[in-house]
Coordinates of C-alpha atoms in Angstrom, one line a residue:
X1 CA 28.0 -53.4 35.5
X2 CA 27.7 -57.4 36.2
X3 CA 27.1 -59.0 33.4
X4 CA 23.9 -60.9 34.5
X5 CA 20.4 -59.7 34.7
X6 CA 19.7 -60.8 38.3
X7 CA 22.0 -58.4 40.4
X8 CA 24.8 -59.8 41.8
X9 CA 24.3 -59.9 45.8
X10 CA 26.9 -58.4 47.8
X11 CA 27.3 -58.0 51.7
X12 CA 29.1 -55.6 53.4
X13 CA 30.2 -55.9 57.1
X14 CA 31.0 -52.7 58.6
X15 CA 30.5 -51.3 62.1
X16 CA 30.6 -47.8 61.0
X17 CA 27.1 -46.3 59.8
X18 CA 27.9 -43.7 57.5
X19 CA 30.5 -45.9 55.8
X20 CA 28.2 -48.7 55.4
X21 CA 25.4 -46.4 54.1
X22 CA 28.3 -44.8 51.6
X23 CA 29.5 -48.2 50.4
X24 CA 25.9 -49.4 49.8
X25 CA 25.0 -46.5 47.8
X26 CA 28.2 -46.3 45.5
X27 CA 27.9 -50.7 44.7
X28 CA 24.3 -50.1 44.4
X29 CA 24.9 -47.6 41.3
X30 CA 27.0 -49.9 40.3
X31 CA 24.3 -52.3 39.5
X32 CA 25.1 -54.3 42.8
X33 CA 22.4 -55.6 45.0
X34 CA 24.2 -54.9 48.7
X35 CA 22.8 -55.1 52.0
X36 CA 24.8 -53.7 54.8
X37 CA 25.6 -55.6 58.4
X38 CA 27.0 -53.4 61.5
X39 CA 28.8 -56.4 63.5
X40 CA 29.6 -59.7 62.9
X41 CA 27.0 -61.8 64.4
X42 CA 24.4 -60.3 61.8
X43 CA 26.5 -61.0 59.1
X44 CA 26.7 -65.0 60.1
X45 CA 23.0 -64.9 60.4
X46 CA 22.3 -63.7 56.5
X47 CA 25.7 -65.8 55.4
X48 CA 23.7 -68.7 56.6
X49 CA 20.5 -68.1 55.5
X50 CA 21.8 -67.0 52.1
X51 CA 25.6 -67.1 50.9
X52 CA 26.3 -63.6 48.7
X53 CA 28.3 -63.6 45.7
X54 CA 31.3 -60.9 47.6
X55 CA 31.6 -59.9 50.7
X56 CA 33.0 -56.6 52.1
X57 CA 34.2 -57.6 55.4
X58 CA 35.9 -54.4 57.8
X59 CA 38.6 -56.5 59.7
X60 CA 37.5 -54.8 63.7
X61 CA 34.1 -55.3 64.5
X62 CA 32.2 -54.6 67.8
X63 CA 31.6 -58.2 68.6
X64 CA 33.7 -60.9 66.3
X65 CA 36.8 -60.5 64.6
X66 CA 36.3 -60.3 60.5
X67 CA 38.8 -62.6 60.2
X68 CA 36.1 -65.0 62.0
X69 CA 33.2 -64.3 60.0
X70 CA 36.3 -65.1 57.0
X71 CA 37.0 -68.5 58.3
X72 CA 33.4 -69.0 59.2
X73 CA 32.7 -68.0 55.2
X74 CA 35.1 -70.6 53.8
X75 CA 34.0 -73.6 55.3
X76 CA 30.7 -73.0 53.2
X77 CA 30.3 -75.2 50.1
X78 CA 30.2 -72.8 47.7
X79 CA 31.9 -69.7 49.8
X80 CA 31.8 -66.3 48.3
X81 CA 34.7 -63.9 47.6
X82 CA 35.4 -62.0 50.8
X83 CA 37.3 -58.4 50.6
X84 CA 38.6 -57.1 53.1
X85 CA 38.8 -53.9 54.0
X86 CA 41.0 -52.4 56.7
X87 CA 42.7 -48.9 58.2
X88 CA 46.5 -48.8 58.0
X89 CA 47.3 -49.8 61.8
X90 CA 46.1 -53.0 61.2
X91 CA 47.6 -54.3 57.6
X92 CA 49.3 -57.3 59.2
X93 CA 45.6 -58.5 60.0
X94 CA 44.9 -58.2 56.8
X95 CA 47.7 -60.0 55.2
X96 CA 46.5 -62.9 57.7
X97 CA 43.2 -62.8 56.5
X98 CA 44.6 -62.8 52.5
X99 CA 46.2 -66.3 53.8
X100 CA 43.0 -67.7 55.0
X101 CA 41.8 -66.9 51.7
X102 CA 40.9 -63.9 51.3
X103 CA 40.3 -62.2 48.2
X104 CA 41.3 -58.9 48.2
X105 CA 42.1 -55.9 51.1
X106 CA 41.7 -52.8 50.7
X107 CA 42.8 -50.0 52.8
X108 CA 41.0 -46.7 54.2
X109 CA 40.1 -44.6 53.0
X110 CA 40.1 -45.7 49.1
X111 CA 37.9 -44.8 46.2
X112 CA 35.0 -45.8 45.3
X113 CA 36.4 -47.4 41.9
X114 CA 39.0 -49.2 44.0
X115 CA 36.3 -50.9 45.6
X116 CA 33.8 -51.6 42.7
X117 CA 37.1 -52.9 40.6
X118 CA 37.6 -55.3 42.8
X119 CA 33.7 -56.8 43.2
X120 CA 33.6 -56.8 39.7
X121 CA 37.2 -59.0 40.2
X122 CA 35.8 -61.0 42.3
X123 CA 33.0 -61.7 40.4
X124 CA 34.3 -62.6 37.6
X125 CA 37.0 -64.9 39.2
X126 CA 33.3 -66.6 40.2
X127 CA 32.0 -66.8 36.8
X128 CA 35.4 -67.9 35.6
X129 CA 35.2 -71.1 37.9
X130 CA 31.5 -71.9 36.9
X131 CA 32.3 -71.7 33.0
X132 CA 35.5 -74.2 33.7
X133 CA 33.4 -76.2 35.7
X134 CA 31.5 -76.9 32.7
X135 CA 34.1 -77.4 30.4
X136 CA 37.1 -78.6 29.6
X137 CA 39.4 -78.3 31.9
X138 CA 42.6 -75.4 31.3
X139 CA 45.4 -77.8 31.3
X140 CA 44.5 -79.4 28.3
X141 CA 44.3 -76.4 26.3
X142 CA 47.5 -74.8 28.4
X143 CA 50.8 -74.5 26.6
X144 CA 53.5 -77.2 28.1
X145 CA 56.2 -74.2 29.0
X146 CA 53.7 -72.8 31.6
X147 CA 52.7 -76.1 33.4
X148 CA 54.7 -77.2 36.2
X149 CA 56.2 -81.1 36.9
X150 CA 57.2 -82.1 40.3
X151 CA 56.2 -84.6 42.5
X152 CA 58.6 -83.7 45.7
X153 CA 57.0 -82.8 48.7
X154 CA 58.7 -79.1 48.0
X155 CA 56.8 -78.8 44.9
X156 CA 53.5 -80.2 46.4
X157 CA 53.9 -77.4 49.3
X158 CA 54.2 -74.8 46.0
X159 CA 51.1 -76.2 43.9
X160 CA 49.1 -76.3 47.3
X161 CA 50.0 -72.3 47.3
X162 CA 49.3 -71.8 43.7
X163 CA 45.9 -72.6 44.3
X164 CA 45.3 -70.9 46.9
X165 CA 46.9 -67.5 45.0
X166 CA 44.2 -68.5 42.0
X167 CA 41.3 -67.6 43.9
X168 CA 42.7 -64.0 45.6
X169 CA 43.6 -61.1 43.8
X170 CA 46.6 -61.1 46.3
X171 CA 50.2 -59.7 45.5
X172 CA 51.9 -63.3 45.2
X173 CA 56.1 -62.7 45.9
X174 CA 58.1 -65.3 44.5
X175 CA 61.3 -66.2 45.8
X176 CA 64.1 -68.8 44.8
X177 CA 67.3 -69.4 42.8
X178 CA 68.3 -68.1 39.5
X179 CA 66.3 -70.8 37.0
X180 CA 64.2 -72.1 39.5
X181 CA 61.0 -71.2 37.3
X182 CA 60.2 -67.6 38.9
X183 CA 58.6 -66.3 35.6
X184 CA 57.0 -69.7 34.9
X185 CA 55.2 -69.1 38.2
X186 CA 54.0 -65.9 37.0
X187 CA 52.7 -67.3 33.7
X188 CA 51.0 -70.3 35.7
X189 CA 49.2 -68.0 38.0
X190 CA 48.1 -65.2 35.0
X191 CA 47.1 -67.9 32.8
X192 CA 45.0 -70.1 35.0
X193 CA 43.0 -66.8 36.9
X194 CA 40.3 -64.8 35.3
X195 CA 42.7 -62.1 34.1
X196 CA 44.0 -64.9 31.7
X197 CA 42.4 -62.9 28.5
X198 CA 44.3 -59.3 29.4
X199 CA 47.7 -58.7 29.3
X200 CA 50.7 -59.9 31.1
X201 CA 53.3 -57.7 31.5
X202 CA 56.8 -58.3 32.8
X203 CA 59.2 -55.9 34.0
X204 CA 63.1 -57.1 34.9
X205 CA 64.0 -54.4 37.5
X206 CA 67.5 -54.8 36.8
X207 CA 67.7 -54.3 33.2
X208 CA 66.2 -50.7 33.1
X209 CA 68.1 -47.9 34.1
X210 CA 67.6 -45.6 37.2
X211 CA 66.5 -42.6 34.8
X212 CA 64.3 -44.7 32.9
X213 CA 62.7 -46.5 35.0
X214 CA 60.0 -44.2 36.4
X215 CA 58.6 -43.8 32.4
X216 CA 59.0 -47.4 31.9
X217 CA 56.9 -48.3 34.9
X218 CA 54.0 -45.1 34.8
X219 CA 54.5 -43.7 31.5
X220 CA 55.7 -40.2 30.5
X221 CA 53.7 -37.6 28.5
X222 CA 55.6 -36.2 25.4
X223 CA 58.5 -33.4 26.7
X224 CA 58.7 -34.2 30.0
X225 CA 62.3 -35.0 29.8
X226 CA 64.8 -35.2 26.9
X227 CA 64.0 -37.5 24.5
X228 CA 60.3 -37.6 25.3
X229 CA 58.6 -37.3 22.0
X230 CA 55.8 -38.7 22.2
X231 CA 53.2 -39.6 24.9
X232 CA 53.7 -43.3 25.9
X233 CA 52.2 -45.8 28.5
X234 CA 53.9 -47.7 31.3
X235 CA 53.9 -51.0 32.3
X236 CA 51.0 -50.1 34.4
X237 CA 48.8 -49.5 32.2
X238 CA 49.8 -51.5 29.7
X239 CA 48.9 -54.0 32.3
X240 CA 45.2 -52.6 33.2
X241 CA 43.1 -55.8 34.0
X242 CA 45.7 -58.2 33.4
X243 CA 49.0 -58.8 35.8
X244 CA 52.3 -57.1 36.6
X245 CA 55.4 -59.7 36.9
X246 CA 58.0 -57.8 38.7
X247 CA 61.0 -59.8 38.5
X248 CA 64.4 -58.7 40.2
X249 CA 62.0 -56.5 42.6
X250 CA 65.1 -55.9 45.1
X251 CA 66.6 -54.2 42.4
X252 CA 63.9 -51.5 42.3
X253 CA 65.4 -47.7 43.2
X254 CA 64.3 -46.9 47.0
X255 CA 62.3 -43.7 45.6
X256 CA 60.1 -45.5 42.9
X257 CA 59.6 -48.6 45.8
X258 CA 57.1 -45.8 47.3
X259 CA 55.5 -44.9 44.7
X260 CA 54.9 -48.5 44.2
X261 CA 53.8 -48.7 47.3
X262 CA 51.4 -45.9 46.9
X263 CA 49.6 -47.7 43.6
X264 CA 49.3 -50.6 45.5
X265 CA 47.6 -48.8 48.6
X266 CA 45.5 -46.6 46.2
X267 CA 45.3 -48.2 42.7
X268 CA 46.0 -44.9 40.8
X269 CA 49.3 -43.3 39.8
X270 CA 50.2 -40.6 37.3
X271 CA 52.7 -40.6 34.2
X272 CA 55.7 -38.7 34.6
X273 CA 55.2 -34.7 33.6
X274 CA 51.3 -35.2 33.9
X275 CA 49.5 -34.5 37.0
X276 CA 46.5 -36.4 36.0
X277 CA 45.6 -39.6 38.1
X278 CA 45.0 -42.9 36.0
X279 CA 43.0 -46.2 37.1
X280 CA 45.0 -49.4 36.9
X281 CA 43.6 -52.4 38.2
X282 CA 46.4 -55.2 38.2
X283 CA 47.4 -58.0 40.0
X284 CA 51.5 -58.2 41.1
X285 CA 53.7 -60.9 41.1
X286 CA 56.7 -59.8 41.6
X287 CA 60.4 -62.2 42.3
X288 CA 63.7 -62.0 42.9
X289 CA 66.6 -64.4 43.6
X290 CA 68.0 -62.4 46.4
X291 CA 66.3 -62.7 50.4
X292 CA 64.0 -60.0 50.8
X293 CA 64.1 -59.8 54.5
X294 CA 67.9 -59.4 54.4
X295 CA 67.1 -56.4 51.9
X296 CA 64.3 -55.0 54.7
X297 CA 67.3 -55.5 57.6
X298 CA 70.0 -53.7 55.3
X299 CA 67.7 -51.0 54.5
X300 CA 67.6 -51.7 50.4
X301 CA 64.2 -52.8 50.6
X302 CA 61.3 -51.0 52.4
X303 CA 59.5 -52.7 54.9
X304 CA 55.9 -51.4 54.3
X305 CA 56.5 -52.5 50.5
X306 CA 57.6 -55.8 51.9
X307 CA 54.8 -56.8 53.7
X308 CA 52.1 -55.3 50.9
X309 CA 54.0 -57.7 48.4
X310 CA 54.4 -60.7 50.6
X311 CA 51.0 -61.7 50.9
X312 CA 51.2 -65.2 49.6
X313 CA 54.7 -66.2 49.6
X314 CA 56.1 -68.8 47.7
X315 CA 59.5 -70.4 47.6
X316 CA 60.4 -71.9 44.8
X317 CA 63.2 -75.2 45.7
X318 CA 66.1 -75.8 43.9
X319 CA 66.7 -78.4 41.2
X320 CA 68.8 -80.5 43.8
X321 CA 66.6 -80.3 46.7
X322 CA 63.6 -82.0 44.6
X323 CA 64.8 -85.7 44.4
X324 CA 63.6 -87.6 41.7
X325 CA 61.8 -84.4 40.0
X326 CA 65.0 -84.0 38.2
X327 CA 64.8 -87.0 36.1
X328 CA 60.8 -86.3 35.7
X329 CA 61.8 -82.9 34.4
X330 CA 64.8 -83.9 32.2
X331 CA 62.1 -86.5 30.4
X332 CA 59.3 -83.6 29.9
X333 CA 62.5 -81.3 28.5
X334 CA 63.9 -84.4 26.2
X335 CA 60.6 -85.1 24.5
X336 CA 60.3 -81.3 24.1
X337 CA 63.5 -80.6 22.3
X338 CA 62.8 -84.3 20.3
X339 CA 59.9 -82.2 19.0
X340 CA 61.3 -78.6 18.2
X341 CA 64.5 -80.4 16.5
X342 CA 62.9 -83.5 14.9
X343 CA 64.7 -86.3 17.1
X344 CA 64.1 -89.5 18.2
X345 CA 65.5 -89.1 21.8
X346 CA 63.2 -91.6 24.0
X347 CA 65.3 -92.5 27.1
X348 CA 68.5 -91.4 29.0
X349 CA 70.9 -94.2 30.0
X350 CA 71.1 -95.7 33.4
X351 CA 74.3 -93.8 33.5
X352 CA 73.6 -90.6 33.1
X353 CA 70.2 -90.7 34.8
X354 CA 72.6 -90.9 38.1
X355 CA 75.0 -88.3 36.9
X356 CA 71.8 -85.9 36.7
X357 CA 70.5 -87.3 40.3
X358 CA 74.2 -86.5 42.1
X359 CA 75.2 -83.1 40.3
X360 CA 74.7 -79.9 42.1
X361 CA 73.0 -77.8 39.6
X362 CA 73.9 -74.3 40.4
X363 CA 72.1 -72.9 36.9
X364 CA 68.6 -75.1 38.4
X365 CA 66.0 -75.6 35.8
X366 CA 67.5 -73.8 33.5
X367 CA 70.7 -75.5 32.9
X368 CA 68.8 -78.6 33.0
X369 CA 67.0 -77.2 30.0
X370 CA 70.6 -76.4 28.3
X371 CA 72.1 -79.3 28.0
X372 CA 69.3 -81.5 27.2
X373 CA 69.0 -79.4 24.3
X374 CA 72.9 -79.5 23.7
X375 CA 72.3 -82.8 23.5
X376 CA 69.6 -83.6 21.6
X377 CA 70.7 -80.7 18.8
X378 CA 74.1 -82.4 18.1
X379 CA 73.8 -85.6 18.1
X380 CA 71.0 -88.3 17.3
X381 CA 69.7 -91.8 18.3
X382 CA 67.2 -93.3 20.5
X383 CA 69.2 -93.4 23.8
X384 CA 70.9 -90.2 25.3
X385 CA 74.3 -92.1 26.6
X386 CA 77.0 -90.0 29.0
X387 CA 79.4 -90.1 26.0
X388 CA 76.8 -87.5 24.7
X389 CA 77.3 -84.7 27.6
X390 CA 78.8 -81.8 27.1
X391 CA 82.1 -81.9 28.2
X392 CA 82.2 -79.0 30.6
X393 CA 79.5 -80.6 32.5
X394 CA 80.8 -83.8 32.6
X395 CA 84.0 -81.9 34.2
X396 CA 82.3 -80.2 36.4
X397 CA 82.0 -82.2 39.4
X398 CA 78.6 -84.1 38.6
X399 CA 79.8 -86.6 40.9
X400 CA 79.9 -85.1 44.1
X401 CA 76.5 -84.4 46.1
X402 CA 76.3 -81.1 46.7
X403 CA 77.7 -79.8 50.5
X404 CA 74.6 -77.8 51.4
X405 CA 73.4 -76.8 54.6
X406 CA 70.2 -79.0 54.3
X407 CA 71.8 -82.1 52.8
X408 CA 74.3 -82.2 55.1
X409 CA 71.8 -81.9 58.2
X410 CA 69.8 -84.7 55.8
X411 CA 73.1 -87.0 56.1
X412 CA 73.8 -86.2 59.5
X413 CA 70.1 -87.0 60.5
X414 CA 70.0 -90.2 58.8
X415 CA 73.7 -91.0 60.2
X416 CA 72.3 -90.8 63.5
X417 CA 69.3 -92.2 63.2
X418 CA 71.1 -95.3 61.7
X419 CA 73.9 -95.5 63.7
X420 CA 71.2 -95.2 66.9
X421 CA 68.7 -98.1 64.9
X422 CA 72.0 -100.4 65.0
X423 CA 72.7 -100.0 68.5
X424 CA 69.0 -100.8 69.3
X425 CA 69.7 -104.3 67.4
X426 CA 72.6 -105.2 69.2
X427 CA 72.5 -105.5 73.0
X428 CA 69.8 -104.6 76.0
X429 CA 72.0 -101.9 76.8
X430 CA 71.3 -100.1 73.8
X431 CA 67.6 -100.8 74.6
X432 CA 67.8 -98.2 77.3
X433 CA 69.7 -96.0 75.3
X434 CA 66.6 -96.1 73.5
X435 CA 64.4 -95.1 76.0
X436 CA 66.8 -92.1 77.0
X437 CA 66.1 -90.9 73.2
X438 CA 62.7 -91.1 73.5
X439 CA 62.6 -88.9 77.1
X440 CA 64.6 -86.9 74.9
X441 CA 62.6 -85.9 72.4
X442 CA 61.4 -82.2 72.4
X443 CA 57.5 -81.0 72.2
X444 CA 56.5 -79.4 69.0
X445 CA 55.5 -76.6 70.9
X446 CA 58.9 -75.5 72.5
X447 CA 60.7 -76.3 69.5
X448 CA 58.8 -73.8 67.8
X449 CA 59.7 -71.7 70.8
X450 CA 62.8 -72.3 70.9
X451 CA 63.2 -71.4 67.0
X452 CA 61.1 -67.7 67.2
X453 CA 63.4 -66.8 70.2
X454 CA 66.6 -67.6 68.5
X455 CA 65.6 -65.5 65.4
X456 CA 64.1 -62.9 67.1
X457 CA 67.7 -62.6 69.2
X458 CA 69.8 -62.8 65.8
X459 CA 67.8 -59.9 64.9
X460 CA 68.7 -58.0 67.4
X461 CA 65.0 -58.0 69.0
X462 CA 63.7 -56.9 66.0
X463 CA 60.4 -58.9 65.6
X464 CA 59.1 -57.8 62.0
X465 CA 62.4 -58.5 60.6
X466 CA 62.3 -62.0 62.3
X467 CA 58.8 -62.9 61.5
X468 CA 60.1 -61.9 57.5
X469 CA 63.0 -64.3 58.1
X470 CA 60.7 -67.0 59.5
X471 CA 58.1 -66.5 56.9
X472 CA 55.4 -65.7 59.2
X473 CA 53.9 -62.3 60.0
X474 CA 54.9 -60.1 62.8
X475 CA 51.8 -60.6 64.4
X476 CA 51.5 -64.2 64.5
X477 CA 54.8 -64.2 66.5
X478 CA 53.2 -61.6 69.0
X479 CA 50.2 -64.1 69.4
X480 CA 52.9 -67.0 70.0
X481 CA 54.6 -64.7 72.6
X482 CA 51.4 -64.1 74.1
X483 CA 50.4 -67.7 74.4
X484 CA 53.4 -68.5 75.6

């Protein structure tokens, strides 16, 4: 039941009569107030005259797209939590409309607790964001290991997708490096979202064995298999309400994946020896350090799972792609092992503050953390010198700038660029080897071409596994080909 005493007003956009009527009746014993709009263009017309609290938006509509009436909703000062709701053909749709910010999709047919679980979501993400609005705000009360530091333009692209994940109940995947922060991001997005007072449970898909982990995900009842003795809940349920962090996710056996699949599609599942069905309402993050479209093209990963999970994807960069983040991070890290260890740590010299900015950091974040903490533990004073490093790190190479693919495009670039800038400065001739550069320069357009039709021919034609590589749905690729 909302909490409120006014009824919470909820829309529903759905060409279909009888499904309307259904969904009406089943919010409206609910407690909802709902009001029910057969196309599109009626919808726009009560949006504007009065903006509901949730809307259930069908995707296919007789006159507009919902994905339309979606945008349309969003440009609204104070927009309401759209749903979207959506029949199996078109789920690539729907994961479009989750990254134009929608809230939720559901697909047909589902139940009617699958739907009234996620208006009462919704609804409290709402009253969640008026209470904060009026109070202090969460970072000052958040605990420093789940904030995140960065001021790159990498890390500015991930905070911008943060955000956006905080106001959808969307499965958020997760993908980067080993100690890049994948569980931090999971903390980050259960702590700051309305789920932030239920539980958050993590499972590392790697650690659990094959014949366990079908109990340690659903549950088992008590003799269902050998050492069975009790009845015990899964990570599932243990979860109800709160969120799921699935880390190592390629990891997970092919035959559990679609039964994963199958909660995710339905919201229900049933412990192991029990045929009885059980309500979970959770949100996923799940992660992994491995590409999940290479897993989808070698046949380790499914495909449908892929794309149910990969609604809002977010790539986290590696400690030495993020410039001077690294010496932004090392500070936060030194005042927080000054504190657990009772130092008085205040600066790194000048010399290792460029040891940290040219070594490769292969162990990211976390070996960052490491020896900071070596560090600080053994020895004391007010300035951390390079005498101080460990000695296997200060053997290791911290020298050399690491020889990867994108900073050695970077170098190349700026090579060229320079070595082009100094024959501009030096003779009229090199004035109209400056014009020839500019006729050269491609349109954004074809380059963008250019790039979808090169991975589209490394994957042998096969477009869904291209649009996974590109990080784009399948769909938006056939609307590029079409344009085109």
């Amino acid at each position: 039941m909302p909490i409120t005493s006014q009824k919470t007003l909820v829309y529903i956009v759905e060409d279909s009569l009888s499904s309307g009527a259904l969904y009406r009746s089943q919010l409206e014993k609910a407690g909802y107030e709902a009001k029910h709009f057969v196309d599109g263009y009626s919808a726009l017309a009560a949006i504007k005259e009065k903006m509901p609290s949730v809307i259930i938006q069908d995707v296919c509509l007789p006159d507009i797209s919902g994905l339309n009436v979606l945008q349309f909703v969003n440009r609204q000062e104070s927009p309401a939590r759209v749903i979207i709701i959506t029949s199996n053909s078109s789920i690539e749709v729907a994961v479009d409309a989750m990254r134009l910010g929608g809230f939720d999709f559901i697909e047909k047919p589902f139940s009617r607790e699958r739907m009234v679980t996620s208006v009462q979501d919704a609804v409290k993400q709402i009253n969640l964001e008026k209470i904060e609005s009026k109070t202090v705000k969460i970072e000052e009360s958040m605990a420093p290991e789940l904030s995140f530091i960065g001021e790159s333009l990498a890390m500015k692209t991930v905070f911008r997708l943060l955000e956006s994940a905080l106001r959808s109940k969307a499965s958020v995947f997760v993908t980067g490096e080993s100690g890049t922060g994948k569980e931090v991001c999971a903390q980050y997005l259960h702590s700051y979202s309305a789920r932030r007072d239920a539980p958050l449970i993590a499972i590392n898909c790697a650690a659990i064995p094959g014949e366990l982990f079908e109990s340690e995900f659903f549950g088992h009842i008590k003799g269902s298999f050998s050492g069975a003795v009790s009845d015990r809940k899964g990570a599932v349920e243990a979860a109800n309400g709160g969120t799921l962090f699935l880390d190592e996710i390629c990891e997970m056996d092919l035959n559990l994946q679609a039964k994963l699949l199958r909660f995710l599609q339905t919201g229900t599942f049933s412990r192991v020896g029990s045929t009885d069905v059980i309500q979970s309402d959770v949100r996923v993050v799940c992660a992994t350090n491995r590409h999940p479209a290479a897993e989808v093209g070698e046949g380790r990963f499914r495909e449908d799972l892929y794309y149910r999970l990969n609604v809002i994807p977010i790539q986290l960069p590696p400690l030495r792609d993020r410039g001077n983040d690294i010496l932004l991070l090392a500070n936060a890290i030194l005042t927080d092992k000054n504190e657990a260890n009772n130092k008085e740590f205040n600066r790194f010299s000048l010399d290792v503050q460029s040891m940290f900015m040219k070594y490769d950091w292969p162990g990211n974040i976390r070996e960052l953390q490491n020896i900071i903490e070596n560090m600080v533990v053994i020895h004391s004073g007010n300035e951390v010198s390079i005498d101080m490093l460990p000695e296997s790190f200060a053997q290791s190479g911290s020298h050399t700038i690491p020889s990867n693919t994108f900073a050695t495009n970077n170098v190349n670039i700026s090579s060229n660029y320079l070595a082009k800038n100094n024959r501009h400065n030096n003779s009229n001739s090199n004035t109209l080897a400056y014009q020839a550069d500019i006729k050269d320069i491609i349109p954004m357009w074809l380059v963008e071409k250019n790039a979808i039709e090169k991975a589209i021919e490394i994957c042998d034609g096969n477009i869904p596994l291209a649009a996974a590589h590109l990080g784009v749905s399948a769909s938006t690729i056939y609307r590029k080909i079409k344009s085109w």
